[in-house]
């Protein structure tokens, strides 16, 4: 059968051979969305597990102790990550709560509304971000005050020559001095708290089922990838803090505050009826309590 142009279409036309079409063009083997979904599936399988929520706190505490001992007994050579001006520290860690807040806000809103369909419940769950902000603000202010009241101004980094005329860290640094006090590791606190909060909120993905053709699926998939990569960055930089910065006691207190902030909310308060609550799950409240006690 001839076409109006006088030639019969080939049955092989449009088929691909070695990634190329018969006409010579190349079609991608995977679309960008397929790659995004592949990454999201990996992160779901890695982070959205009860075992991760159960053992990550212990893993962070153990790695902090191991890294601190390594720093004291056999320090690692200087590297790019030991420089406080490295990209991850300047643009991610120093803004860790802002990154966590900005990605968790749409994630909690979309997943919780998809599951419950109730704006009131969504707003209630979003209040966890206000609680997290309060914990971040109070702890960082506390750390700053502890460093201030336990510190003194010195003439050199070797802590020689006390400058008694300088009574604050800002004034000391302004005059070229070196302030030394008990500096609880804010990195250890914040990275612990942010990583644990993200994996707690991502547990909702066990219940979320969306149509792949719907824009909601694309949005949630992109947020899963973003939150997953943030979590890996937070854990990696936590390890870098353990092996390069602060002393053992400073990191111990920082990590302890992060663990207390997480457990005091997700392990205790959020199990109560007068709280923002845990992410929607099919399990009962008693089962949730049991999972934290194990």
Tab-separated table of N, CA and C in Angstrom, residues 152-264:
chain	number	residue	atom	x	y	z
A	152	UNK	N	37.093	33.513	78.537
A	152	UNK	CA	37.962	34.664	78.792
A	152	UNK	C	38.632	35.046	77.484
A	153	UNK	N	39.113	36.280	77.433
A	153	UNK	CA	39.776	36.776	76.228
A	153	UNK	C	41.290	36.646	76.391
A	154	UNK	N	41.947	36.076	75.379
A	154	UNK	CA	43.386	35.865	75.426
A	154	UNK	C	44.055	36.597	74.270
A	155	UNK	N	45.353	36.818	74.419
A	155	UNK	CA	46.102	37.544	73.402
A	155	UNK	C	46.490	36.667	72.217
A	156	UNK	N	46.540	35.359	72.417
A	156	UNK	CA	46.967	34.455	71.345
A	156	UNK	C	46.168	33.159	71.403
A	157	UNK	N	46.171	32.396	70.302
A	157	UNK	CA	45.451	31.114	70.287
A	157	UNK	C	45.999	30.108	71.296
A	158	UNK	N	47.219	30.305	71.785
A	158	UNK	CA	47.797	29.394	72.770
A	158	UNK	C	47.330	29.737	74.189
A	159	UNK	N	46.365	30.651	74.294
A	159	UNK	CA	45.740	31.043	75.560
A	159	UNK	C	46.749	31.699	76.505
A	160	UNK	N	47.548	32.588	75.947
A	160	UNK	CA	48.521	33.340	76.744
A	160	UNK	C	48.043	34.787	76.886
A	161	UNK	N	48.258	35.346	78.037
A	161	UNK	CA	47.951	36.750	78.272
A	161	UNK	C	46.469	37.048	78.311
A	162	UNK	N	45.842	36.918	79.459
A	162	UNK	CA	44.409	37.191	79.593
A	162	UNK	C	44.154	38.681	79.495
A	163	UNK	N	43.172	39.040	78.673
A	163	UNK	CA	42.755	40.443	78.553
A	163	UNK	C	41.504	40.644	79.402
A	164	UNK	N	41.684	41.077	80.601
A	164	UNK	CA	40.565	41.194	81.521
A	164	UNK	C	39.627	42.347	81.176
A	165	UNK	N	40.098	43.263	80.329
A	165	UNK	CA	39.248	44.401	79.986
A	165	UNK	C	38.139	44.030	79.010
A	166	UNK	N	38.265	42.886	78.346
A	166	UNK	CA	37.254	42.446	77.376
A	166	UNK	C	36.345	41.416	78.043
A	167	UNK	N	35.075	41.754	78.185
A	167	UNK	CA	34.135	40.911	78.920
A	167	UNK	C	33.152	40.170	78.017
A	168	UNK	N	33.319	40.268	76.702
A	168	UNK	CA	32.422	39.561	75.784
A	168	UNK	C	33.212	39.042	74.593
A	169	UNK	N	32.683	37.999	73.964
A	169	UNK	CA	33.348	37.389	72.808
A	169	UNK	C	33.434	38.373	71.651
A	170	UNK	N	32.358	39.113	71.410
A	170	UNK	CA	32.334	40.067	70.304
A	170	UNK	C	33.376	41.160	70.503
A	171	UNK	N	33.443	41.694	71.709
A	171	UNK	CA	34.420	42.741	72.004
A	171	UNK	C	35.836	42.210	71.908
A	172	UNK	N	36.036	40.978	72.374
A	172	UNK	CA	37.358	40.351	72.321
A	172	UNK	C	37.838	40.191	70.886
A	173	UNK	N	36.984	39.643	70.034
A	173	UNK	CA	37.356	39.449	68.630
A	173	UNK	C	37.548	40.785	67.915
A	174	UNK	N	36.758	41.776	68.312
A	174	UNK	CA	36.885	43.090	67.683
A	174	UNK	C	38.228	43.745	67.933
A	175	UNK	N	38.861	43.393	69.042
A	175	UNK	CA	40.169	43.950	69.383
A	175	UNK	C	41.316	43.008	69.029
A	176	UNK	N	41.003	41.976	68.235
A	176	UNK	CA	42.046	41.055	67.794
A	176	UNK	C	42.413	39.983	68.797
A	177	UNK	N	41.570	39.783	69.819
A	177	UNK	CA	41.853	38.765	70.814
A	177	UNK	C	41.247	37.419	70.451
A	178	UNK	N	41.432	36.444	71.324
A	178	UNK	CA	40.942	35.082	71.109
A	178	UNK	C	40.112	34.666	72.324
A	179	UNK	N	38.826	34.437	72.099
A	179	UNK	CA	37.929	34.066	73.190
A	179	UNK	C	37.937	32.557	73.368
A	180	UNK	N	38.094	32.118	74.603
A	180	UNK	CA	38.103	30.676	74.872
A	180	UNK	C	37.150	30.375	76.015
A	181	UNK	N	36.134	29.554	75.724
A	181	UNK	CA	35.188	29.109	76.730
A	181	UNK	C	34.740	27.704	76.397
A	182	UNK	N	33.766	27.202	77.150
A	182	UNK	CA	33.260	25.855	76.867
A	182	UNK	C	32.285	25.956	75.697
A	183	UNK	N	32.775	25.629	74.508
A	183	UNK	CA	32.041	25.810	73.252
A	183	UNK	C	31.349	24.499	72.859
A	184	UNK	N	30.122	24.309	73.347
A	184	UNK	CA	29.359	23.103	72.981
A	184	UNK	C	29.172	23.080	71.477
A	185	UNK	N	29.400	21.933	70.866
A	185	UNK	CA	29.347	21.811	69.404
A	185	UNK	C	27.928	21.994	68.867
A	186	UNK	N	27.689	23.154	68.284
A	186	UNK	CA	26.393	23.396	67.662
A	186	UNK	C	26.170	22.512	66.455
A	187	UNK	N	27.265	22.171	65.733
A	187	UNK	CA	27.146	21.274	64.586
A	187	UNK	C	26.669	19.895	65.029
A	188	UNK	N	27.270	19.369	66.100
A	188	UNK	CA	26.873	18.044	66.570
A	188	UNK	C	25.406	18.034	66.978
A	189	UNK	N	24.964	19.094	67.647
A	189	UNK	CA	23.561	19.196	68.048
A	189	UNK	C	22.638	19.267	66.840
A	190	UNK	N	22.884	20.238	65.963
A	190	UNK	CA	21.926	20.518	64.891
A	190	UNK	C	21.884	19.412	63.849
A	191	UNK	N	23.037	18.866	63.478
A	191	UNK	CA	23.054	17.812	62.471
A	191	UNK	C	22.384	16.545	62.990
A	192	UNK	N	22.574	16.240	64.273
A	192	UNK	CA	21.874	15.104	64.879
A	192	UNK	C	20.368	15.319	64.845
A	193	UNK	N	19.931	16.471	65.307
A	193	UNK	CA	18.501	16.769	65.395
A	193	UNK	C	17.851	16.783	64.015
A	194	UNK	N	18.488	17.429	63.038
A	194	UNK	CA	17.908	17.524	61.691
A	194	UNK	C	17.816	16.158	61.015
A	195	UNK	N	18.868	15.364	61.095
A	195	UNK	CA	18.853	14.043	60.455
A	195	UNK	C	17.768	13.155	61.044
A	196	UNK	N	17.646	13.152	62.366
A	196	UNK	CA	16.640	12.309	63.015
A	196	UNK	C	15.225	12.803	62.718
A	197	UNK	N	15.040	14.105	62.656
A	197	UNK	CA	13.712	14.644	62.354
A	197	UNK	C	13.289	14.281	60.929
A	198	UNK	N	14.221	14.343	59.986
A	198	UNK	CA	13.889	14.012	58.601
A	198	UNK	C	13.468	12.554	58.469
A	199	UNK	N	14.228	11.631	59.060
A	199	UNK	CA	13.868	10.218	58.910
A	199	UNK	C	12.550	9.910	59.620
A	200	UNK	N	12.243	10.634	60.689
A	200	UNK	CA	10.945	10.452	61.349
A	200	UNK	C	9.809	10.879	60.431
A	201	UNK	N	9.950	12.026	59.784
A	201	UNK	CA	8.883	12.524	58.917
A	201	UNK	C	8.760	11.707	57.631
A	202	UNK	N	9.864	11.148	57.153
A	202	UNK	CA	9.817	10.354	55.928
A	202	UNK	C	9.152	9.007	56.141
A	203	UNK	N	8.906	8.626	57.396
A	203	UNK	CA	8.218	7.363	57.670
A	203	UNK	C	6.812	7.349	57.082
A	204	UNK	N	6.252	8.528	56.812
A	204	UNK	CA	4.905	8.614	56.243
A	204	UNK	C	4.835	7.988	54.856
A	205	UNK	N	5.978	7.825	54.197
A	205	UNK	CA	5.992	7.283	52.839
A	205	UNK	C	5.515	5.831	52.794
A	206	UNK	N	5.501	5.146	53.935
A	206	UNK	CA	4.939	3.789	53.971
A	206	UNK	C	3.455	3.814	53.605
A	207	UNK	N	2.789	4.931	53.859
A	207	UNK	CA	1.345	5.029	53.641
A	207	UNK	C	0.980	5.743	52.339
A	208	UNK	N	1.915	6.494	51.760
A	208	UNK	CA	1.610	7.335	50.597
A	208	UNK	C	1.641	6.520	49.316
A	209	UNK	N	0.528	6.512	48.614
A	209	UNK	CA	0.436	5.874	47.297
A	209	UNK	C	-0.155	6.903	46.333
A	210	UNK	N	0.595	7.258	45.315
A	210	UNK	CA	0.146	8.280	44.370
A	210	UNK	C	0.182	7.751	42.943
A	211	UNK	N	-0.633	8.361	42.090
A	211	UNK	CA	-0.668	8.039	40.667
A	211	UNK	C	0.543	8.665	39.993
A	212	UNK	N	1.309	7.862	39.279
A	212	UNK	CA	2.541	8.354	38.660
A	212	UNK	C	2.284	9.460	37.651
A	213	UNK	N	1.081	9.528	37.104
A	213	UNK	CA	0.774	10.556	36.116
A	213	UNK	C	0.347	11.871	36.762
A	214	UNK	N	0.201	11.878	38.081
A	214	UNK	CA	-0.281	13.069	38.779
A	214	UNK	C	0.893	13.947	39.186
A	215	UNK	N	0.669	15.272	39.158
A	215	UNK	CA	1.741	16.198	39.519
A	215	UNK	C	2.152	16.042	40.986
A	216	UNK	N	1.231	15.554	41.828
A	216	UNK	CA	1.558	15.327	43.229
A	216	UNK	C	2.669	14.298	43.363
A	217	UNK	N	2.623	13.282	42.529
A	217	UNK	CA	3.656	12.241	42.562
A	217	UNK	C	5.019	12.847	42.241
A	218	UNK	N	5.074	13.720	41.246
A	218	UNK	CA	6.339	14.362	40.875
A	218	UNK	C	6.870	15.222	42.010
A	219	UNK	N	5.976	15.992	42.634
A	219	UNK	CA	6.396	16.882	43.722
A	219	UNK	C	6.933	16.096	44.912
A	220	UNK	N	6.218	15.040	45.309
A	220	UNK	CA	6.662	14.246	46.459
A	220	UNK	C	7.962	13.522	46.141
A	221	UNK	N	8.089	13.008	44.922
A	221	UNK	CA	9.313	12.320	44.527
A	221	UNK	C	10.510	13.257	44.602
A	222	UNK	N	10.348	14.492	44.101
A	222	UNK	CA	11.438	15.468	44.146
A	222	UNK	C	11.803	15.815	45.590
A	223	UNK	N	10.803	15.939	46.453
A	223	UNK	CA	11.062	16.255	47.857
A	223	UNK	C	11.754	15.094	48.574
A	224	UNK	N	11.386	13.876	48.228
A	224	UNK	CA	12.048	12.705	48.815
A	224	UNK	C	13.533	12.708	48.466
A	225	UNK	N	13.836	12.989	47.204
A	225	UNK	CA	15.239	13.032	46.783
A	225	UNK	C	15.980	14.148	47.517
A	226	UNK	N	15.360	15.329	47.601
A	226	UNK	CA	16.002	16.437	48.298
A	226	UNK	C	16.250	16.139	49.760
A	227	UNK	N	15.245	15.607	50.454
A	227	UNK	CA	15.395	15.288	51.874
A	227	UNK	C	16.395	14.161	52.094
A	228	UNK	N	16.398	13.192	51.182
A	228	UNK	CA	17.349	12.092	51.309
A	228	UNK	C	18.784	12.562	51.194
A	229	UNK	N	19.042	13.425	50.193
A	229	UNK	CA	20.401	13.941	50.040
A	229	UNK	C	20.791	14.831	51.209
A	230	UNK	N	19.846	15.605	51.724
A	230	UNK	CA	20.134	16.408	52.915
A	230	UNK	C	20.554	15.523	54.082
A	231	UNK	N	19.833	14.422	54.280
A	231	UNK	CA	20.149	13.525	55.382
A	231	UNK	C	21.558	12.970	55.255
A	232	UNK	N	21.947	12.564	54.043
A	232	UNK	CA	23.301	12.042	53.850
A	232	UNK	C	24.345	13.130	54.092
A	233	UNK	N	24.043	14.364	53.679
A	233	UNK	CA	24.973	15.468	53.934
A	233	UNK	C	25.106	15.716	55.431
A	234	UNK	N	23.964	15.716	56.148
A	234	UNK	CA	24.018	15.960	57.597
A	234	UNK	C	24.832	14.876	58.305
A	235	UNK	N	24.627	13.621	57.939
A	235	UNK	CA	25.368	12.536	58.590
A	235	UNK	C	26.858	12.620	58.246
A	236	UNK	N	27.161	12.897	56.986
A	236	UNK	CA	28.560	12.988	56.562
A	236	UNK	C	29.285	14.131	57.279
A	237	UNK	N	28.634	15.295	57.367
A	237	UNK	CA	29.264	16.426	58.033
A	237	UNK	C	29.325	16.230	59.552
A	238	UNK	N	28.395	15.449	60.095
A	238	UNK	CA	28.479	15.075	61.509
A	238	UNK	C	29.751	14.265	61.754
A	239	UNK	N	30.048	13.338	60.853
A	239	UNK	CA	31.270	12.541	60.970
A	239	UNK	C	32.512	13.421	60.836
A	240	UNK	N	32.467	14.386	59.913
A	240	UNK	CA	33.601	15.305	59.746
A	240	UNK	C	33.815	16.136	61.011
A	241	UNK	N	32.720	16.570	61.632
A	241	UNK	CA	32.836	17.304	62.893
A	241	UNK	C	33.482	16.431	63.959
A	242	UNK	N	33.107	15.162	63.984
A	242	UNK	CA	33.642	14.251	64.997
A	242	UNK	C	35.148	14.069	64.871
A	243	UNK	N	35.668	14.016	63.651
A	243	UNK	CA	37.096	13.710	63.472
A	243	UNK	C	37.977	14.949	63.319
A	244	UNK	N	37.369	16.152	63.107
A	244	UNK	CA	38.200	17.323	62.849
A	244	UNK	C	38.031	18.464	63.865
A	245	UNK	N	36.882	18.574	64.507
A	245	UNK	CA	36.609	19.787	65.277
A	245	UNK	C	36.200	19.473	66.713
A	246	UNK	N	36.356	20.488	67.587
A	246	UNK	CA	35.947	20.440	68.987
A	246	UNK	C	36.659	19.307	69.743
A	247	UNK	N	36.437	19.279	71.055
A	247	UNK	CA	36.965	18.178	71.851
A	247	UNK	C	35.824	17.237	72.227
A	248	UNK	N	36.157	16.153	72.881
A	248	UNK	CA	35.176	15.108	73.148
A	248	UNK	C	33.997	15.623	73.965
A	249	UNK	N	34.268	16.361	75.038
A	249	UNK	CA	33.175	16.812	75.904
A	249	UNK	C	32.239	17.774	75.173
A	250	UNK	N	32.780	18.646	74.329
A	250	UNK	CA	31.951	19.585	73.584
A	250	UNK	C	31.040	18.863	72.589
A	251	UNK	N	31.574	17.853	71.916
A	251	UNK	CA	30.762	17.084	70.968
A	251	UNK	C	29.787	16.173	71.692
A	252	UNK	N	30.190	15.672	72.845
A	252	UNK	CA	29.305	14.810	73.630
A	252	UNK	C	28.052	15.577	74.053
A	253	UNK	N	28.241	16.782	74.583
A	253	UNK	CA	27.088	17.581	74.995
A	253	UNK	C	26.245	18.009	73.799
A	254	UNK	N	26.892	18.368	72.685
A	254	UNK	CA	26.150	18.759	71.493
A	254	UNK	C	25.278	17.630	70.970
A	255	UNK	N	25.858	16.441	70.848
A	255	UNK	CA	25.101	15.279	70.386
A	255	UNK	C	23.990	14.925	71.356
A	256	UNK	N	24.282	15.024	72.651
A	256	UNK	CA	23.274	14.716	73.666
A	256	UNK	C	22.071	15.643	73.554
A	257	UNK	N	22.294	16.930	73.337
A	257	UNK	CA	21.186	17.864	73.169
A	257	UNK	C	20.375	17.523	71.917
A	258	UNK	N	21.051	17.118	70.835
A	258	UNK	CA	20.332	16.727	69.628
A	258	UNK	C	19.468	15.502	69.851
A	259	UNK	N	20.009	14.517	70.551
A	259	UNK	CA	19.248	13.296	70.850
A	259	UNK	C	18.079	13.585	71.786
A	260	UNK	N	18.289	14.461	72.776
A	260	UNK	CA	17.210	14.806	73.694
A	260	UNK	C	16.101	15.578	72.978
A	261	UNK	N	16.492	16.467	72.054
A	261	UNK	CA	15.487	17.198	71.283
A	261	UNK	C	14.636	16.264	70.444
A	262	UNK	N	15.287	15.268	69.835
A	262	UNK	CA	14.542	14.286	69.024
A	262	UNK	C	13.670	13.389	69.889
A	263	UNK	N	14.245	12.795	70.928
A	263	UNK	CA	13.477	11.840	71.721
A	263	UNK	C	12.386	12.531	72.534
A	264	UNK	N	12.668	13.730	73.021
A	264	UNK	CA	11.663	14.443	73.796
A	264	UNK	C	10.419	14.778	72.994
